[in-house]
Structures are given as C-alpha cells and as structure tokens.
Short mmCIF file of C-alpha atoms and ligand atoms in Angstrom, two decimals:
data_model
loop_
_atom_site.label_atom_id
_atom_site.label_comp_id
_atom_site.label_asym_id
_atom_site.label_seq_id
_atom_site.Cartn_x
_atom_site.Cartn_y
_atom_site.Cartn_z
CA MET A 1 50.06 33.35 2.67
CA GLU A 2 47.60 32.03 0.01
CA GLU A 3 49.76 29.17 -0.99
CA ILE A 4 49.88 27.97 2.58
CA LEU A 5 46.15 28.03 2.90
CA LEU A 6 46.17 26.20 -0.44
CA ILE A 7 48.18 23.24 0.86
CA LEU A 8 46.38 23.02 4.18
CA PHE A 9 43.13 22.86 2.04
CA GLY A 10 44.64 20.25 0.03
CA LEU A 11 45.65 17.92 3.01
CA ILE A 12 41.98 18.07 4.14
CA ILE A 13 40.64 17.26 0.70
CA GLY A 14 43.36 14.39 0.77
CA SER A 15 41.94 13.11 4.02
CA PHE A 16 38.56 13.01 2.44
CA LEU A 17 39.76 11.19 -0.79
CA ASN A 18 40.88 8.60 1.39
CA VAL A 19 37.67 7.99 2.87
CA VAL A 20 36.36 7.82 -0.83
CA ILE A 21 38.86 5.28 -1.72
CA TYR A 22 38.15 3.12 1.27
CA ARG A 23 34.22 3.26 1.09
CA LEU A 24 33.28 3.51 -2.30
CA PRO A 25 34.31 -0.01 -3.68
CA ILE A 26 32.53 -1.51 -0.53
CA GLU A 27 29.28 0.75 -1.14
CA LYS A 28 29.51 2.52 2.21
CA SER A 29 28.26 6.03 2.67
CA ILE A 30 30.80 8.61 2.28
CA VAL A 31 29.34 10.91 4.56
CA LYS A 32 27.96 8.48 7.48
CA PRO A 33 29.26 6.83 9.58
CA ARG A 34 31.96 8.84 11.06
CA SER A 35 35.83 7.54 10.44
CA TYR A 36 36.62 4.54 12.32
CA CYS A 37 39.23 2.00 12.59
CA PRO A 38 38.46 -0.92 10.13
CA GLN A 39 40.14 -3.58 12.61
CA CYS A 40 38.64 -2.38 16.17
CA ASN A 41 35.66 -0.35 14.96
CA GLN A 42 36.38 2.21 17.36
CA ASN A 43 35.56 5.71 16.22
CA ILE A 44 38.65 7.96 15.40
CA LYS A 45 38.44 11.16 17.43
CA PHE A 46 38.97 14.27 15.62
CA TYR A 47 42.31 15.03 17.05
CA ASP A 48 43.46 11.63 15.79
CA ASN A 49 42.39 12.31 12.30
CA ILE A 50 44.33 15.61 11.61
CA PRO A 51 46.07 14.86 8.12
CA VAL A 52 49.76 13.49 8.09
CA ILE A 53 50.48 14.87 11.83
CA SER A 54 48.14 12.11 13.64
CA PHE A 55 49.83 9.39 11.55
CA ILE A 56 53.27 10.78 12.61
CA ILE A 57 52.10 11.20 16.31
CA LEU A 58 50.42 7.89 16.25
CA GLY A 59 53.43 6.13 14.73
CA GLY A 60 51.03 4.68 12.04
CA LYS A 61 49.03 2.73 14.40
CA CYS A 62 45.47 3.01 15.58
CA ARG A 63 45.46 4.44 19.15
CA ASN A 64 42.89 1.88 20.41
CA CYS A 65 44.17 -1.54 18.82
CA LYS A 66 47.57 -0.48 17.46
CA ALA A 67 46.60 -1.88 14.13
CA LYS A 68 48.99 -0.44 11.37
CA ILE A 69 47.40 2.48 9.69
CA SER A 70 48.30 2.27 5.75
CA LEU A 71 51.11 4.44 4.53
CA GLN A 72 48.42 5.40 1.76
CA TYR A 73 46.80 7.67 4.15
CA PRO A 74 49.57 10.24 4.59
CA LEU A 75 50.79 9.74 1.07
CA VAL A 76 47.46 10.54 -0.43
CA GLU A 77 47.30 13.54 1.79
CA ILE A 78 50.50 15.06 0.76
CA PHE A 79 50.00 14.11 -2.79
CA THR A 80 46.80 15.94 -2.92
CA ALA A 81 48.19 18.91 -1.21
CA LEU A 82 51.06 18.78 -4.18
CA THR A 83 48.26 18.39 -6.78
CA PHE A 84 46.44 21.71 -5.36
CA TRP A 85 49.81 23.71 -5.40
CA LEU A 86 50.82 22.21 -9.02
CA SER A 87 47.37 23.27 -10.30
CA TYR A 88 47.43 26.84 -8.66
CA SER A 89 51.18 27.15 -10.07
CA PHE A 90 50.66 26.23 -13.45
CA TYR A 91 46.85 27.54 -14.08
CA PHE A 92 45.82 29.98 -11.61
CA SER A 93 47.29 33.11 -13.68
CA ILE A 94 45.38 31.54 -16.89
CA SER A 95 42.15 31.13 -15.27
CA PRO A 96 41.14 30.46 -11.62
CA VAL A 97 38.09 28.51 -12.74
CA TYR A 98 40.40 26.39 -14.95
CA THR A 99 42.30 25.85 -11.71
CA VAL A 100 39.45 24.61 -9.80
CA PHE A 101 38.34 22.15 -12.50
CA THR A 102 42.03 20.93 -12.96
CA ILE A 103 42.00 20.01 -9.30
CA ILE A 104 38.70 18.36 -9.36
CA PHE A 105 39.81 16.35 -12.29
CA LEU A 106 43.17 15.14 -10.68
CA CYS A 107 41.26 14.37 -7.50
CA ILE A 108 39.07 11.96 -9.57
CA ILE A 109 42.28 10.65 -11.29
CA VAL A 110 43.92 10.04 -7.90
CA VAL A 111 40.82 8.02 -6.56
CA LEU A 112 40.27 6.15 -9.83
CA ALA A 113 44.09 5.03 -10.18
CA ILE A 114 44.31 3.81 -6.49
CA ILE A 115 40.87 2.25 -6.44
CA ASP A 116 41.98 0.19 -9.70
CA PHE A 117 45.18 -0.56 -8.24
CA LYS A 118 43.55 -1.90 -5.08
CA HIS A 119 40.44 -3.54 -6.55
CA MET A 120 40.85 -3.72 -10.31
CA ILE A 121 37.59 -1.73 -10.68
CA LEU A 122 36.79 1.76 -11.99
CA PRO A 123 33.74 3.08 -10.70
CA ASP A 124 31.11 4.51 -13.13
CA GLU A 125 30.48 7.52 -10.61
CA PHE A 126 33.71 8.84 -11.56
CA THR A 127 34.46 7.65 -14.77
CA ILE A 128 30.78 8.15 -16.44
CA GLY A 129 29.76 10.97 -13.63
CA GLY A 130 33.32 12.49 -14.18
CA GLY A 131 32.85 12.20 -18.07
CA VAL A 132 29.45 14.05 -18.15
CA LEU A 133 30.90 16.81 -15.73
CA PHE A 134 34.02 17.50 -18.02
CA LEU A 135 31.85 17.24 -21.26
CA ILE A 136 29.64 20.09 -20.15
CA TYR A 137 32.63 22.11 -18.78
CA SER A 138 34.59 21.75 -22.18
CA PHE A 139 32.03 24.13 -23.55
CA PHE A 140 33.91 27.07 -20.90
CA ASN A 141 37.36 25.26 -21.27
CA PRO A 142 39.71 28.13 -22.16
CA ILE A 143 42.57 25.61 -23.02
CA ILE A 144 40.72 23.38 -25.62
CA THR A 145 38.03 23.43 -27.73
CA TYR A 146 34.46 21.59 -27.17
CA LYS A 147 35.40 19.50 -30.45
CA SER A 148 38.61 18.70 -29.22
CA ALA A 149 37.17 17.41 -25.80
CA PHE A 150 34.07 15.39 -27.54
CA ILE A 151 36.38 13.97 -30.53
CA SER A 152 39.06 12.82 -27.98
CA ALA A 153 36.34 11.34 -25.36
CA PHE A 154 34.28 9.31 -27.81
CA GLY A 155 36.98 8.45 -30.23
CA SER A 156 39.21 7.01 -27.73
CA ALA A 157 36.43 5.47 -26.15
CA LEU A 158 35.50 3.80 -29.30
CA ILE A 159 39.03 2.93 -30.22
CA PHE A 160 39.40 1.23 -26.55
CA ALA A 161 36.13 -0.55 -26.88
CA PHE A 162 37.53 -2.32 -29.92
CA LEU A 163 40.35 -3.24 -28.44
CA TYR A 164 38.32 -4.55 -25.62
CA PHE A 165 36.28 -6.56 -27.72
CA PHE A 166 39.12 -7.67 -29.65
CA TYR A 167 40.89 -9.01 -27.06
CA LEU A 168 37.88 -10.64 -25.55
CA LYS A 169 36.79 -12.47 -28.94
CA VAL A 170 40.20 -13.10 -30.74
CA ARG A 171 42.56 -13.81 -27.84
CA LYS A 172 40.01 -14.88 -25.34
CA ILE A 173 41.31 -12.45 -22.74
CA GLU A 174 40.43 -9.36 -20.80
CA GLY A 175 43.25 -7.43 -22.28
CA LEU A 176 41.58 -4.21 -21.03
CA GLY A 177 38.57 -3.71 -18.41
CA PHE A 178 35.43 -2.05 -19.70
CA GLY A 179 36.26 0.53 -16.90
CA ASP A 180 38.88 1.71 -18.94
CA VAL A 181 36.82 2.18 -22.10
CA LYS A 182 34.65 4.37 -19.83
CA MET A 183 37.52 6.23 -18.16
CA MET A 184 38.75 7.31 -21.79
CA ILE A 185 35.42 9.41 -21.76
CA LEU A 186 36.69 11.25 -18.73
CA LEU A 187 40.23 11.81 -19.95
CA GLY A 188 39.31 12.93 -23.35
CA ALA A 189 36.78 15.48 -22.20
CA PHE A 190 39.34 17.26 -19.99
CA LEU A 191 42.62 16.72 -21.87
CA GLY A 192 41.47 17.29 -25.49
CA ILE A 193 43.31 15.37 -28.43
CA HIS A 194 47.22 16.15 -27.83
CA LYS A 195 47.38 15.82 -24.11
CA LEU A 196 45.15 12.85 -24.19
CA LEU A 197 47.48 11.37 -26.87
CA ILE A 198 50.54 11.82 -24.57
CA ALA A 199 48.71 10.37 -21.29
CA VAL A 200 47.88 7.20 -23.55
CA PHE A 201 51.39 7.21 -24.73
CA LEU A 202 52.92 7.46 -21.13
CA ALA A 203 50.13 4.83 -19.49
CA SER A 204 51.14 2.34 -22.49
CA LEU A 205 54.87 2.86 -21.94
CA SER A 206 54.79 2.49 -17.86
CA GLY A 207 52.48 -0.61 -18.32
CA VAL A 208 54.73 -2.02 -20.66
CA ILE A 209 57.78 -1.34 -18.45
CA ILE A 210 56.15 -2.76 -15.25
CA GLY A 211 54.82 -5.48 -17.09
CA PHE A 212 58.19 -6.81 -18.01
CA ILE A 213 59.43 -6.23 -14.53
CA PHE A 214 56.52 -8.39 -13.03
CA ILE A 215 57.62 -11.06 -15.67
CA ILE A 216 61.35 -10.74 -15.04
CA PHE A 217 61.43 -10.67 -11.14
CA LYS A 218 58.00 -12.06 -10.37
CA GLY A 219 57.75 -14.94 -12.60
CA LYS A 220 54.30 -13.82 -14.00
CA ASP A 221 53.53 -14.30 -17.58
CA LEU A 222 51.94 -11.98 -20.50
CA LYS A 223 48.23 -12.93 -19.14
CA THR A 224 48.81 -11.53 -15.70
CA LYS A 225 46.26 -8.62 -15.29
CA LEU A 226 47.57 -5.15 -14.67
CA PRO A 227 45.22 -2.46 -13.46
CA PHE A 228 45.44 -0.11 -16.55
CA GLY A 229 43.36 2.76 -15.19
CA THR A 230 46.16 3.12 -12.69
CA PHE A 231 48.80 3.41 -15.49
CA LEU A 232 46.31 6.03 -17.27
CA GLY A 233 46.13 7.96 -14.29
CA PHE A 234 49.76 8.19 -14.18
CA GLY A 235 50.04 9.20 -17.76
CA THR A 236 47.11 11.79 -17.08
CA TYR A 237 48.54 13.23 -14.12
CA ILE A 238 52.08 14.07 -16.15
CA SER A 239 50.08 14.98 -19.33
CA VAL A 240 47.84 17.59 -17.22
CA PHE A 241 50.97 19.70 -16.36
CA TRP A 242 53.59 18.59 -18.98
CA GLY A 243 51.72 17.28 -21.97
CA ASP A 244 52.04 20.30 -24.05
CA ASN A 245 55.87 20.43 -23.56
CA ILE A 246 55.90 16.72 -24.50
CA TRP A 247 53.99 17.40 -27.47
CA ARG A 248 56.07 20.44 -28.89
CA PHE A 249 59.25 18.29 -28.14
CA ILE A 250 57.82 15.33 -30.17
CA GLN A 251 56.80 17.66 -32.95
CA SER A 252 60.50 19.37 -32.59
CA LEU A 253 61.85 15.84 -33.51
CA SER A 254 60.09 15.55 -36.58
CA HIS A 255 61.29 18.63 -38.08
ZN1 ZN B 1 41.82 0.21 15.87
#
C-alpha cells in the first residue's frame, strides 16, 4: 500500500519537474501562471493534467489545438515514480531521512540533465543551490562523512575548473561548460569520493561512446558540443544506487 502511494506521489512530483524543466530556462515563474498549452496558450484543465493518464487519453495532443505534447512529459513522470520507488527500496531501511534526500538529489539531477540536453545550460539555482543544500546535509549524511563530501565537491570542481581553462586557453574550445564545474560541487557533496569517481567514469565513458556514434553516423567532428551535464546526470543516477557495487567490483579486479 505504501509503495502504491509512493509511486502516485512520484508521478505528481514528476509532473511538477516537467513544469520546472519547461519554465526555469525561460525565466518563467514556477508557481504562476497555471499550466497552459505552449501552442494555443489555453489553460490546461485539471482533468487534462493527470500524470501519464491524461497523455494517454488525449493521444499525446492538446485538447484545444491538437498540438503534439512531447513524450518527455509522461516519460519524466514515470521516471520520477521509478526514482521514488528505487530510493525507497534501496535506502528506506537504512534511513528514511536519507531516502528523502536521495529523492531530492535525483530530482535535481533529472532536471539538470534534461535542461542541459535541451538548452546546453545548467542553472545555478540547482548546481550551486543544490550544492549548498547537500554540503549542509553532509554533516548528517549516514552514508558518507562530511570530509568525503567536501573533498570530493571542491576537489572535483577544482579539477574540472582546471580542465575548463585548459581547453579554453590551450585548445581554444569550450570542452566543458562552466556549469559542469559548478555541478561537481552538487555531485561531490552528496556522492562522496567513491561514488563520484564512478559517476564521472560512467559519464565520460557514455560521452565518448555517444560522441563516436555522432561522428560516425551523423558526420559531426570532434568539436561538436555535447551536453556533458546530461552524461554526468546519467553516471550519477547509476552511481547513487549501484556505485558501491561497481567500486567493489573494480577493487576485486586489482587483487
Ligand atoms: Zn493547445
């Protein structure tokens, strides 16, 4: 019963995350006005705004103007519900508070990953704002020490800042965005050293693979910009749940 309520709550929060993803990059208020269709500006009735269900009933189209509604909406809702359920299954028995912070952290990660994918930006509200929140939480975090949080947050941000300036000055390209540098504070603050290393490793690996696919199949070159925040988001998501296992697996290889 709790798990059904949890999944329903996850769907509703996912619906809110869609609003944040849409409105934050274009500087619109998140609470006002009410949801409306970006095509015809018609307010969306509450019964057309039910997570996933409304999308299916409406056939993925606005009731008023029949404009297509992006598949992003139901996907983010389902993915958020999955995040709630995974966080609960992995961490509730260890600490309910930690479970809540895991959910908040991953909601921020999902929002950042999608905004970076769509707009190539990582808003400070989430990178810096989230970083401060999770640095404070690191003093109460039952999984990692605050030392691990601070070292990985600022150590990795320093390394990324160095890489950022290296690319900019030496190679004259923006290999990383400065948003990625700020995002490392958020990631390090919650993940700690081991999980952060796994997250960055998975992000780089997936970035290289996707980069090669782009070069081979889409005729892009090595200077094509990829949203690294999206890859960091992917690596982080995996690492939050499976980072310790991956870390132990890598250690077992070296013995
Ligand atoms: Zn419409």
